[in-house]
Amino acid sequence: RKEVEQDPGPFNVPEGATVAFNCTYSNSASQSFFWYRQDCRKEPKLLMSVYSSGNEDGRFTAQLNRASQYISLLIRDSKLSDSATYLCVVNRAAGNKLTFGGGTRVLVKP
Amino acid sequence: DAGITQSPRHKVTETGTPVTLRCHQTENHRYMYWYRQDPGHGLRLIHYSYGVKDTDKGEVSDGYSVSRSKTEDFLLTLESATSSQTSVYFCASQTDSGNTIYFGEGSWLTVV
């Protein structure tokens, strides 16, 4: 089983709609969680950190469920520019390394 | 964004030749990483570094070596390139708090 797993998608989303997807992690000692965004042929860039209480940044909301060991990302009022691959990132307890999920591809269409 | 650059950005090389990719960061970050990204595998850690001359292996380190003689530079060497090492390679550096990792723009390597 992979340490961090994501549905690869693609999630085809009408412009203006809401889309949500999850990421599961296997190490219960994981301490920090992030969502990164990656555009085609570009480097990943930090979208947002995920806090225990959940957090929101504009149209984006991230949640952490430690009991079920998953994090989620919700995008409201989707824009064409939201089309990208969203990477779930988990900081393992040992060392300071980050482990990446395979990414969820989102395609927002007019 | 953190100042992190990679060179070369694109390279075509022949099987069996050595190749060195360079990563340079200007943020004085202690932690640096080399990943490769391939379809169906996502980002996989090759090697990482906790500081000057302090490196360790990641999950796909076979066929690769690294060196870090200065805080700002982290070199990845393919000792004898193979076609399976055709990939895009991303360098990254991480803040000391561990909260954020910044990526370089990637190096596209083709081994023919």
JSON list of C-alpha atoms in Angstrom, two decimals:
[
{"chain": "A", "resi": 1, "resn": "ARG", "atom": "CA", "xyz": [0.00, 0.00, 0.00]},
{"chain": "A", "resi": 2, "resn": "LYS", "atom": "CA", "xyz": [1.31, 3.46, -0.88]},
{"chain": "A", "resi": 3, "resn": "GLU", "atom": "CA", "xyz": [2.01, 5.78, 2.00]},
{"chain": "A", "resi": 4, "resn": "VAL", "atom": "CA", "xyz": [-0.08, 8.56, 0.48]},
{"chain": "A", "resi": 5, "resn": "GLU", "atom": "CA", "xyz": [-2.86, 7.78, -2.00]},
{"chain": "A", "resi": 6, "resn": "GLN", "atom": "CA", "xyz": [-5.02, 9.93, -4.20]},
{"chain": "A", "resi": 7, "resn": "ASP", "atom": "CA", "xyz": [-7.67, 9.32, -6.84]},
{"chain": "A", "resi": 8, "resn": "PRO", "atom": "CA", "xyz": [-5.85, 10.26, -10.06]},
{"chain": "A", "resi": 9, "resn": "GLY", "atom": "CA", "xyz": [-9.05, 11.53, -11.70]},
{"chain": "A", "resi": 10, "resn": "PRO", "atom": "CA", "xyz": [-9.59, 13.37, -13.89]},
{"chain": "A", "resi": 11, "resn": "PHE", "atom": "CA", "xyz": [-12.41, 15.19, -12.18]},
{"chain": "A", "resi": 12, "resn": "ASN", "atom": "CA", "xyz": [-14.30, 16.98, -14.95]},
{"chain": "A", "resi": 13, "resn": "VAL", "atom": "CA", "xyz": [-15.94, 20.01, -13.39]},
{"chain": "A", "resi": 14, "resn": "PRO", "atom": "CA", "xyz": [-18.29, 22.55, -14.97]},
{"chain": "A", "resi": 15, "resn": "GLU", "atom": "CA", "xyz": [-17.16, 26.11, -14.48]},
{"chain": "A", "resi": 16, "resn": "GLY", "atom": "CA", "xyz": [-18.76, 27.52, -11.34]},
{"chain": "A", "resi": 17, "resn": "ALA", "atom": "CA", "xyz": [-19.36, 24.13, -9.74]},
{"chain": "A", "resi": 18, "resn": "THR", "atom": "CA", "xyz": [-17.88, 22.73, -6.55]},
{"chain": "A", "resi": 19, "resn": "VAL", "atom": "CA", "xyz": [-15.45, 19.84, -6.53]},
{"chain": "A", "resi": 20, "resn": "ALA", "atom": "CA", "xyz": [-13.97, 17.94, -3.63]},
{"chain": "A", "resi": 21, "resn": "PHE", "atom": "CA", "xyz": [-11.48, 15.13, -3.37]},
{"chain": "A", "resi": 22, "resn": "ASN", "atom": "CA", "xyz": [-9.57, 13.30, -0.69]},
{"chain": "A", "resi": 23, "resn": "CYS", "atom": "CA", "xyz": [-6.13, 11.97, 0.05]},
{"chain": "A", "resi": 24, "resn": "THR", "atom": "CA", "xyz": [-5.50, 9.08, 2.42]},
{"chain": "A", "resi": 25, "resn": "TYR", "atom": "CA", "xyz": [-2.30, 8.49, 4.34]},
{"chain": "A", "resi": 26, "resn": "SER", "atom": "CA", "xyz": [-1.12, 5.34, 6.09]},
{"chain": "A", "resi": 27, "resn": "ASN", "atom": "CA", "xyz": [1.25, 6.62, 8.77]},
{"chain": "A", "resi": 28, "resn": "SER", "atom": "CA", "xyz": [-0.82, 7.58, 11.78]},
{"chain": "A", "resi": 29, "resn": "ALA", "atom": "CA", "xyz": [2.17, 9.49, 13.18]},
{"chain": "A", "resi": 30, "resn": "SER", "atom": "CA", "xyz": [2.14, 11.95, 10.27]},
{"chain": "A", "resi": 31, "resn": "GLN", "atom": "CA", "xyz": [2.28, 15.46, 11.57]},
{"chain": "A", "resi": 32, "resn": "SER", "atom": "CA", "xyz": [1.93, 18.00, 8.78]},
{"chain": "A", "resi": 33, "resn": "PHE", "atom": "CA", "xyz": [-0.22, 18.04, 5.70]},
{"chain": "A", "resi": 34, "resn": "PHE", "atom": "CA", "xyz": [-0.25, 20.19, 2.59]},
{"chain": "A", "resi": 35, "resn": "TRP", "atom": "CA", "xyz": [-1.91, 20.62, -0.76]},
{"chain": "A", "resi": 36, "resn": "TYR", "atom": "CA", "xyz": [0.30, 21.53, -3.69]},
{"chain": "A", "resi": 37, "resn": "ARG", "atom": "CA", "xyz": [-0.83, 22.51, -7.16]},
{"chain": "A", "resi": 38, "resn": "GLN", "atom": "CA", "xyz": [1.04, 21.48, -10.28]},
{"chain": "A", "resi": 39, "resn": "ASP", "atom": "CA", "xyz": [0.35, 22.76, -13.75]},
{"chain": "A", "resi": 40, "resn": "CYS", "atom": "CA", "xyz": [1.35, 20.80, -16.83]},
{"chain": "A", "resi": 41, "resn": "ARG", "atom": "CA", "xyz": [5.13, 20.73, -17.25]},
{"chain": "A", "resi": 42, "resn": "LYS", "atom": "CA", "xyz": [5.61, 23.05, -14.30]},
{"chain": "A", "resi": 43, "resn": "GLU", "atom": "CA", "xyz": [6.94, 22.63, -10.79]},
{"chain": "A", "resi": 44, "resn": "PRO", "atom": "CA", "xyz": [4.58, 21.98, -7.84]},
{"chain": "A", "resi": 45, "resn": "LYS", "atom": "CA", "xyz": [3.66, 25.06, -5.84]},
{"chain": "A", "resi": 46, "resn": "LEU", "atom": "CA", "xyz": [2.21, 25.25, -2.35]},
{"chain": "A", "resi": 47, "resn": "LEU", "atom": "CA", "xyz": [-1.54, 25.82, -2.41]},
{"chain": "A", "resi": 48, "resn": "MET", "atom": "CA", "xyz": [-2.24, 25.59, 1.31]},
{"chain": "A", "resi": 49, "resn": "SER", "atom": "CA", "xyz": [-1.30, 23.90, 4.51]},
{"chain": "A", "resi": 50, "resn": "VAL", "atom": "CA", "xyz": [-3.91, 21.76, 6.25]},
{"chain": "A", "resi": 51, "resn": "TYR", "atom": "CA", "xyz": [-4.54, 22.35, 9.91]},
{"chain": "A", "resi": 52, "resn": "SER", "atom": "CA", "xyz": [-6.36, 20.17, 12.40]},
{"chain": "A", "resi": 53, "resn": "SER", "atom": "CA", "xyz": [-9.21, 22.63, 12.71]},
{"chain": "A", "resi": 54, "resn": "GLY", "atom": "CA", "xyz": [-9.58, 22.93, 8.96]},
{"chain": "A", "resi": 55, "resn": "ASN", "atom": "CA", "xyz": [-8.76, 26.05, 7.05]},
{"chain": "A", "resi": 56, "resn": "GLU", "atom": "CA", "xyz": [-10.04, 28.13, 4.20]},
{"chain": "A", "resi": 57, "resn": "ASP", "atom": "CA", "xyz": [-8.30, 30.31, 1.65]},
{"chain": "A", "resi": 58, "resn": "GLY", "atom": "CA", "xyz": [-10.74, 32.05, -0.62]},
{"chain": "A", "resi": 59, "resn": "ARG", "atom": "CA", "xyz": [-12.54, 29.42, -2.68]},
{"chain": "A", "resi": 60, "resn": "PHE", "atom": "CA", "xyz": [-10.40, 26.61, -1.28]},
{"chain": "A", "resi": 61, "resn": "THR", "atom": "CA", "xyz": [-11.15, 24.69, 1.91]},
{"chain": "A", "resi": 62, "resn": "ALA", "atom": "CA", "xyz": [-8.94, 21.99, 3.39]},
{"chain": "A", "resi": 63, "resn": "GLN", "atom": "CA", "xyz": [-9.91, 19.53, 6.09]},
{"chain": "A", "resi": 64, "resn": "LEU", "atom": "CA", "xyz": [-8.00, 16.97, 8.11]},
{"chain": "A", "resi": 65, "resn": "ASN", "atom": "CA", "xyz": [-9.59, 13.82, 9.53]},
{"chain": "A", "resi": 66, "resn": "ARG", "atom": "CA", "xyz": [-7.02, 12.13, 11.76]},
{"chain": "A", "resi": 67, "resn": "ALA", "atom": "CA", "xyz": [-9.35, 9.35, 12.87]},
{"chain": "A", "resi": 68, "resn": "SER", "atom": "CA", "xyz": [-9.86, 8.16, 9.30]},
{"chain": "A", "resi": 69, "resn": "GLN", "atom": "CA", "xyz": [-6.45, 9.35, 8.14]},
{"chain": "A", "resi": 70, "resn": "TYR", "atom": "CA", "xyz": [-7.37, 11.50, 5.24]},
{"chain": "A", "resi": 71, "resn": "ILE", "atom": "CA", "xyz": [-7.27, 15.11, 4.15]},
{"chain": "A", "resi": 72, "resn": "SER", "atom": "CA", "xyz": [-9.62, 16.77, 1.74]},
{"chain": "A", "resi": 73, "resn": "LEU", "atom": "CA", "xyz": [-9.66, 19.73, -0.60]},
{"chain": "A", "resi": 74, "resn": "LEU", "atom": "CA", "xyz": [-12.81, 21.49, -1.72]},
{"chain": "A", "resi": 75, "resn": "ILE", "atom": "CA", "xyz": [-12.88, 24.07, -4.49]},
{"chain": "A", "resi": 76, "resn": "ARG", "atom": "CA", "xyz": [-15.95, 26.28, -4.75]},
{"chain": "A", "resi": 77, "resn": "ASP", "atom": "CA", "xyz": [-17.04, 28.30, -7.77]},
{"chain": "A", "resi": 78, "resn": "SER", "atom": "CA", "xyz": [-14.46, 26.56, -9.96]},
{"chain": "A", "resi": 79, "resn": "LYS", "atom": "CA", "xyz": [-12.58, 28.68, -12.48]},
{"chain": "A", "resi": 80, "resn": "LEU", "atom": "CA", "xyz": [-11.01, 27.53, -15.72]},
{"chain": "A", "resi": 81, "resn": "SER", "atom": "CA", "xyz": [-7.67, 28.46, -14.16]},
{"chain": "A", "resi": 82, "resn": "ASP", "atom": "CA", "xyz": [-8.21, 25.88, -11.42]},
{"chain": "A", "resi": 83, "resn": "SER", "atom": "CA", "xyz": [-7.47, 23.14, -13.95]},
{"chain": "A", "resi": 84, "resn": "ALA", "atom": "CA", "xyz": [-4.34, 21.47, -12.63]},
{"chain": "A", "resi": 85, "resn": "THR", "atom": "CA", "xyz": [-3.09, 18.46, -10.73]},
{"chain": "A", "resi": 86, "resn": "TYR", "atom": "CA", "xyz": [-3.43, 18.72, -6.97]},
{"chain": "A", "resi": 87, "resn": "LEU", "atom": "CA", "xyz": [-0.81, 16.93, -4.92]},
{"chain": "A", "resi": 88, "resn": "CYS", "atom": "CA", "xyz": [-1.35, 15.81, -1.38]},
{"chain": "A", "resi": 89, "resn": "VAL", "atom": "CA", "xyz": [1.79, 16.03, 0.74]},
{"chain": "A", "resi": 90, "resn": "VAL", "atom": "CA", "xyz": [2.39, 14.48, 4.12]},
{"chain": "A", "resi": 91, "resn": "ASN", "atom": "CA", "xyz": [5.23, 15.11, 6.52]},
{"chain": "A", "resi": 92, "resn": "ARG", "atom": "CA", "xyz": [6.24, 11.88, 8.14]},
{"chain": "A", "resi": 93, "resn": "ALA", "atom": "CA", "xyz": [7.13, 11.83, 11.79]},
{"chain": "A", "resi": 94, "resn": "ALA", "atom": "CA", "xyz": [10.71, 10.65, 11.20]},
{"chain": "A", "resi": 95, "resn": "GLY", "atom": "CA", "xyz": [13.08, 13.22, 9.81]},
{"chain": "A", "resi": 96, "resn": "ASN", "atom": "CA", "xyz": [11.79, 16.17, 7.96]},
{"chain": "A", "resi": 97, "resn": "LYS", "atom": "CA", "xyz": [10.96, 14.54, 4.64]},
{"chain": "A", "resi": 98, "resn": "LEU", "atom": "CA", "xyz": [7.77, 15.04, 2.73]},
{"chain": "A", "resi": 99, "resn": "THR", "atom": "CA", "xyz": [5.89, 12.27, 0.93]},
{"chain": "A", "resi": 100, "resn": "PHE", "atom": "CA", "xyz": [3.79, 13.07, -2.10]},
{"chain": "A", "resi": 101, "resn": "GLY", "atom": "CA", "xyz": [0.65, 11.45, -3.35]},
{"chain": "A", "resi": 102, "resn": "GLY", "atom": "CA", "xyz": [0.34, 10.74, -7.06]},
{"chain": "A", "resi": 103, "resn": "GLY", "atom": "CA", "xyz": [-1.93, 13.72, -7.60]},
{"chain": "A", "resi": 104, "resn": "THR", "atom": "CA", "xyz": [-5.55, 14.32, -8.56]},
{"chain": "A", "resi": 105, "resn": "ARG", "atom": "CA", "xyz": [-6.17, 15.91, -11.92]},
{"chain": "A", "resi": 106, "resn": "VAL", "atom": "CA", "xyz": [-8.95, 18.49, -12.13]},
{"chain": "A", "resi": 107, "resn": "LEU", "atom": "CA", "xyz": [-10.28, 19.78, -15.44]},
{"chain": "A", "resi": 108, "resn": "VAL", "atom": "CA", "xyz": [-12.65, 22.73, -15.28]},
{"chain": "A", "resi": 109, "resn": "LYS", "atom": "CA", "xyz": [-14.68, 23.16, -18.45]},
{"chain": "A", "resi": 110, "resn": "PRO", "atom": "CA", "xyz": [-16.84, 26.04, -19.69]},
{"chain": "B", "resi": 1, "resn": "ASP", "atom": "CA", "xyz": [8.90, 32.31, -4.15]},
{"chain": "B", "resi": 2, "resn": "ALA", "atom": "CA", "xyz": [12.24, 31.00, -2.94]},
{"chain": "B", "resi": 3, "resn": "GLY", "atom": "CA", "xyz": [15.21, 31.47, -5.25]},
{"chain": "B", "resi": 4, "resn": "ILE", "atom": "CA", "xyz": [15.88, 27.97, -6.48]},
{"chain": "B", "resi": 5, "resn": "THR", "atom": "CA", "xyz": [17.22, 27.24, -9.95]},
{"chain": "B", "resi": 6, "resn": "GLN", "atom": "CA", "xyz": [18.16, 24.11, -11.82]},
{"chain": "B", "resi": 7, "resn": "SER", "atom": "CA", "xyz": [20.57, 23.54, -14.66]},
{"chain": "B", "resi": 8, "resn": "PRO", "atom": "CA", "xyz": [20.46, 22.33, -17.30]},
{"chain": "B", "resi": 9, "resn": "ARG", "atom": "CA", "xyz": [16.74, 22.66, -17.90]},
{"chain": "B", "resi": 10, "resn": "HIS", "atom": "CA", "xyz": [16.80, 20.26, -20.82]},
{"chain": "B", "resi": 11, "resn": "LYS", "atom": "CA", "xyz": [19.37, 17.63, -21.77]},
{"chain": "B", "resi": 12, "resn": "VAL", "atom": "CA", "xyz": [19.61, 14.73, -24.18]},
{"chain": "B", "resi": 13, "resn": "THR", "atom": "CA", "xyz": [22.38, 12.26, -23.47]},
{"chain": "B", "resi": 14, "resn": "GLU", "atom": "CA", "xyz": [23.47, 8.83, -24.56]},
{"chain": "B", "resi": 15, "resn": "THR", "atom": "CA", "xyz": [23.19, 5.63, -22.58]},
{"chain": "B", "resi": 16, "resn": "GLY", "atom": "CA", "xyz": [26.25, 5.00, -20.46]},
{"chain": "B", "resi": 17, "resn": "THR", "atom": "CA", "xyz": [27.38, 8.58, -20.13]},
{"chain": "B", "resi": 18, "resn": "PRO", "atom": "CA", "xyz": [27.56, 10.38, -16.79]},
{"chain": "B", "resi": 19, "resn": "VAL", "atom": "CA", "xyz": [25.24, 13.32, -16.25]},
{"chain": "B", "resi": 20, "resn": "THR", "atom": "CA", "xyz": [25.22, 15.96, -13.52]},
{"chain": "B", "resi": 21, "resn": "LEU", "atom": "CA", "xyz": [22.25, 18.14, -12.68]},
{"chain": "B", "resi": 22, "resn": "ARG", "atom": "CA", "xyz": [22.77, 21.21, -10.55]},
{"chain": "B", "resi": 23, "resn": "CYS", "atom": "CA", "xyz": [20.42, 22.79, -8.06]},
{"chain": "B", "resi": 24, "resn": "HIS", "atom": "CA", "xyz": [21.15, 26.21, -6.61]},
{"chain": "B", "resi": 25, "resn": "GLN", "atom": "CA", "xyz": [19.18, 27.97, -3.87]},
{"chain": "B", "resi": 26, "resn": "THR", "atom": "CA", "xyz": [19.66, 31.40, -2.39]},
{"chain": "B", "resi": 27, "resn": "GLU", "atom": "CA", "xyz": [17.48, 31.00, 0.74]},
{"chain": "B", "resi": 28, "resn": "ASN", "atom": "CA", "xyz": [20.11, 29.36, 2.95]},
{"chain": "B", "resi": 29, "resn": "HIS", "atom": "CA", "xyz": [17.74, 26.40, 3.47]},
{"chain": "B", "resi": 30, "resn": "ARG", "atom": "CA", "xyz": [19.36, 23.49, 5.22]},
{"chain": "B", "resi": 31, "resn": "TYR", "atom": "CA", "xyz": [17.20, 20.79, 3.62]},
{"chain": "B", "resi": 32, "resn": "MET", "atom": "CA", "xyz": [17.41, 20.02, -0.09]},
{"chain": "B", "resi": 33, "resn": "TYR", "atom": "CA", "xyz": [15.93, 17.25, -2.17]},
{"chain": "B", "resi": 34, "resn": "TRP", "atom": "CA", "xyz": [16.04, 15.65, -5.57]},
{"chain": "B", "resi": 35, "resn": "TYR", "atom": "CA", "xyz": [12.86, 14.07, -6.93]},
{"chain": "B", "resi": 36, "resn": "ARG", "atom": "CA", "xyz": [11.98, 12.47, -10.21]},
{"chain": "B", "resi": 37, "resn": "GLN", "atom": "CA", "xyz": [8.49, 12.56, -11.64]},
{"chain": "B", "resi": 38, "resn": "ASP", "atom": "CA", "xyz": [7.16, 9.97, -14.04]},
{"chain": "B", "resi": 39, "resn": "PRO", "atom": "CA", "xyz": [3.64, 9.19, -15.30]},
{"chain": "B", "resi": 40, "resn": "GLY", "atom": "CA", "xyz": [1.90, 6.80, -12.94]},
{"chain": "B", "resi": 41, "resn": "HIS", "atom": "CA", "xyz": [4.45, 7.27, -10.17]},
{"chain": "B", "resi": 42, "resn": "GLY", "atom": "CA", "xyz": [4.16, 10.84, -9.08]},
{"chain": "B", "resi": 43, "resn": "LEU", "atom": "CA", "xyz": [7.08, 12.47, -7.32]},
{"chain": "B", "resi": 44, "resn": "ARG", "atom": "CA", "xyz": [9.63, 10.03, -5.95]},
{"chain": "B", "resi": 45, "resn": "LEU", "atom": "CA", "xyz": [12.51, 10.99, -3.69]},
{"chain": "B", "resi": 46, "resn": "ILE", "atom": "CA", "xyz": [15.97, 10.15, -5.02]},
{"chain": "B", "resi": 47, "resn": "HIS", "atom": "CA", "xyz": [18.30, 11.68, -2.43]},
{"chain": "B", "resi": 48, "resn": "TYR", "atom": "CA", "xyz": [18.08, 14.39, 0.17]},
{"chain": "B", "resi": 49, "resn": "SER", "atom": "CA", "xyz": [20.41, 16.48, 2.26]},
{"chain": "B", "resi": 50, "resn": "TYR", "atom": "CA", "xyz": [20.26, 17.80, 5.80]},
{"chain": "B", "resi": 51, "resn": "GLY", "atom": "CA", "xyz": [23.23, 20.11, 5.33]},
{"chain": "B", "resi": 52, "resn": "VAL", "atom": "CA", "xyz": [26.68, 20.42, 3.86]},
{"chain": "B", "resi": 53, "resn": "LYS", "atom": "CA", "xyz": [28.17, 16.98, 3.26]},
{"chain": "B", "resi": 54, "resn": "ASP", "atom": "CA", "xyz": [25.16, 15.41, 4.96]},
{"chain": "B", "resi": 55, "resn": "THR", "atom": "CA", "xyz": [23.11, 13.38, 2.50]},
{"chain": "B", "resi": 56, "resn": "ASP", "atom": "CA", "xyz": [20.97, 10.28, 2.52]},
{"chain": "B", "resi": 57, "resn": "LYS", "atom": "CA", "xyz": [19.15, 8.00, 0.11]},
{"chain": "B", "resi": 58, "resn": "GLY", "atom": "CA", "xyz": [15.53, 8.24, -0.86]},
{"chain": "B", "resi": 59, "resn": "GLU", "atom": "CA", "xyz": [13.27, 5.55, -2.26]},
{"chain": "B", "resi": 60, "resn": "VAL", "atom": "CA", "xyz": [14.76, 5.42, -5.79]},
{"chain": "B", "resi": 61, "resn": "SER", "atom": "CA", "xyz": [18.46, 6.11, -5.24]},
{"chain": "B", "resi": 62, "resn": "ASP", "atom": "CA", "xyz": [19.99, 3.28, -7.31]},
{"chain": "B", "resi": 63, "resn": "GLY", "atom": "CA", "xyz": [22.10, 4.69, -10.15]},
{"chain": "B", "resi": 64, "resn": "TYR", "atom": "CA", "xyz": [22.26, 8.16, -8.61]},
{"chain": "B", "resi": 65, "resn": "SER", "atom": "CA", "xyz": [24.71, 9.94, -6.35]},
{"chain": "B", "resi": 66, "resn": "VAL", "atom": "CA", "xyz": [24.64, 13.41, -4.84]},
{"chain": "B", "resi": 67, "resn": "SER", "atom": "CA", "xyz": [27.01, 15.90, -3.35]},
{"chain": "B", "resi": 68, "resn": "ARG", "atom": "CA", "xyz": [26.56, 19.00, -1.25]},
{"chain": "B", "resi": 69, "resn": "SER", "atom": "CA", "xyz": [29.78, 20.92, -0.70]},
{"chain": "B", "resi": 70, "resn": "LYS", "atom": "CA", "xyz": [28.03, 24.24, -0.11]},
{"chain": "B", "resi": 71, "resn": "THR", "atom": "CA", "xyz": [24.68, 25.09, 1.46]},
{"chain": "B", "resi": 72, "resn": "GLU", "atom": "CA", "xyz": [23.42, 26.62, -1.75]},
{"chain": "B", "resi": 73, "resn": "ASP", "atom": "CA", "xyz": [24.33, 23.82, -4.18]},
{"chain": "B", "resi": 74, "resn": "PHE", "atom": "CA", "xyz": [23.05, 20.26, -4.40]},
{"chain": "B", "resi": 75, "resn": "LEU", "atom": "CA", "xyz": [24.31, 18.18, -7.31]},
{"chain": "B", "resi": 76, "resn": "LEU", "atom": "CA", "xyz": [22.69, 15.04, -8.66]},
{"chain": "B", "resi": 77, "resn": "THR", "atom": "CA", "xyz": [24.86, 12.70, -10.74]},
{"chain": "B", "resi": 78, "resn": "LEU", "atom": "CA", "xyz": [23.72, 9.83, -12.90]},
{"chain": "B", "resi": 79, "resn": "GLU", "atom": "CA", "xyz": [26.82, 7.71, -12.89]},
{"chain": "B", "resi": 80, "resn": "SER", "atom": "CA", "xyz": [26.01, 5.85, -16.12]},
{"chain": "B", "resi": 81, "resn": "ALA", "atom": "CA", "xyz": [22.76, 7.03, -17.62]},
{"chain": "B", "resi": 82, "resn": "THR", "atom": "CA", "xyz": [20.16, 4.46, -18.68]},
{"chain": "B", "resi": 83, "resn": "SER", "atom": "CA", "xyz": [16.94, 4.85, -20.63]},
{"chain": "B", "resi": 84, "resn": "SER", "atom": "CA", "xyz": [14.95, 4.19, -17.45]},
{"chain": "B", "resi": 85, "resn": "GLN", "atom": "CA", "xyz": [16.37, 7.43, -16.07]},
{"chain": "B", "resi": 86, "resn": "THR", "atom": "CA", "xyz": [14.60, 9.46, -18.74]},
{"chain": "B", "resi": 87, "resn": "SER", "atom": "CA", "xyz": [12.43, 11.66, -16.58]},
{"chain": "B", "resi": 88, "resn": "VAL", "atom": "CA", "xyz": [11.83, 15.13, -15.29]},
{"chain": "B", "resi": 89, "resn": "TYR", "atom": "CA", "xyz": [13.92, 15.90, -12.23]},
{"chain": "B", "resi": 90, "resn": "PHE", "atom": "CA", "xyz": [12.86, 18.43, -9.62]},
{"chain": "B", "resi": 91, "resn": "CYS", "atom": "CA", "xyz": [15.09, 19.90, -7.00]},
{"chain": "B", "resi": 92, "resn": "ALA", "atom": "CA", "xyz": [13.54, 21.33, -3.87]},
{"chain": "B", "resi": 93, "resn": "SER", "atom": "CA", "xyz": [14.57, 23.13, -0.73]},
{"chain": "B", "resi": 94, "resn": "GLN", "atom": "CA", "xyz": [12.69, 23.23, 2.54]},
{"chain": "B", "resi": 95, "resn": "THR", "atom": "CA", "xyz": [12.38, 25.82, 5.26]},
{"chain": "B", "resi": 96, "resn": "ASP", "atom": "CA", "xyz": [13.97, 24.85, 8.57]},
{"chain": "B", "resi": 97, "resn": "SER", "atom": "CA", "xyz": [10.54, 24.77, 10.17]},
{"chain": "B", "resi": 98, "resn": "GLY", "atom": "CA", "xyz": [9.53, 22.14, 7.64]},
{"chain": "B", "resi": 99, "resn": "ASN", "atom": "CA", "xyz": [6.40, 24.02, 6.74]},
{"chain": "B", "resi": 100, "resn": "THR", "atom": "CA", "xyz": [7.08, 24.68, 3.10]},
{"chain": "B", "resi": 101, "resn": "ILE", "atom": "CA", "xyz": [9.05, 23.10, 0.31]},
{"chain": "B", "resi": 102, "resn": "TYR", "atom": "CA", "xyz": [9.97, 25.11, -2.77]},
{"chain": "B", "resi": 103, "resn": "PHE", "atom": "CA", "xyz": [10.69, 23.53, -6.12]},
{"chain": "B", "resi": 104, "resn": "GLY", "atom": "CA", "xyz": [12.96, 24.42, -8.97]},
{"chain": "B", "resi": 105, "resn": "GLU", "atom": "CA", "xyz": [11.49, 24.56, -12.45]},
{"chain": "B", "resi": 106, "resn": "GLY", "atom": "CA", "xyz": [12.61, 21.05, -13.35]},
{"chain": "B", "resi": 107, "resn": "SER", "atom": "CA", "xyz": [15.22, 19.45, -15.56]},
{"chain": "B", "resi": 108, "resn": "TRP", "atom": "CA", "xyz": [13.97, 17.36, -18.48]},
{"chain": "B", "resi": 109, "resn": "LEU", "atom": "CA", "xyz": [16.43, 14.55, -19.16]},
{"chain": "B", "resi": 110, "resn": "THR", "atom": "CA", "xyz": [16.22, 12.19, -22.10]},
{"chain": "B", "resi": 111, "resn": "VAL", "atom": "CA", "xyz": [18.57, 9.23, -22.31]},
{"chain": "B", "resi": 112, "resn": "VAL", "atom": "CA", "xyz": [18.81, 7.74, -25.80]}
]
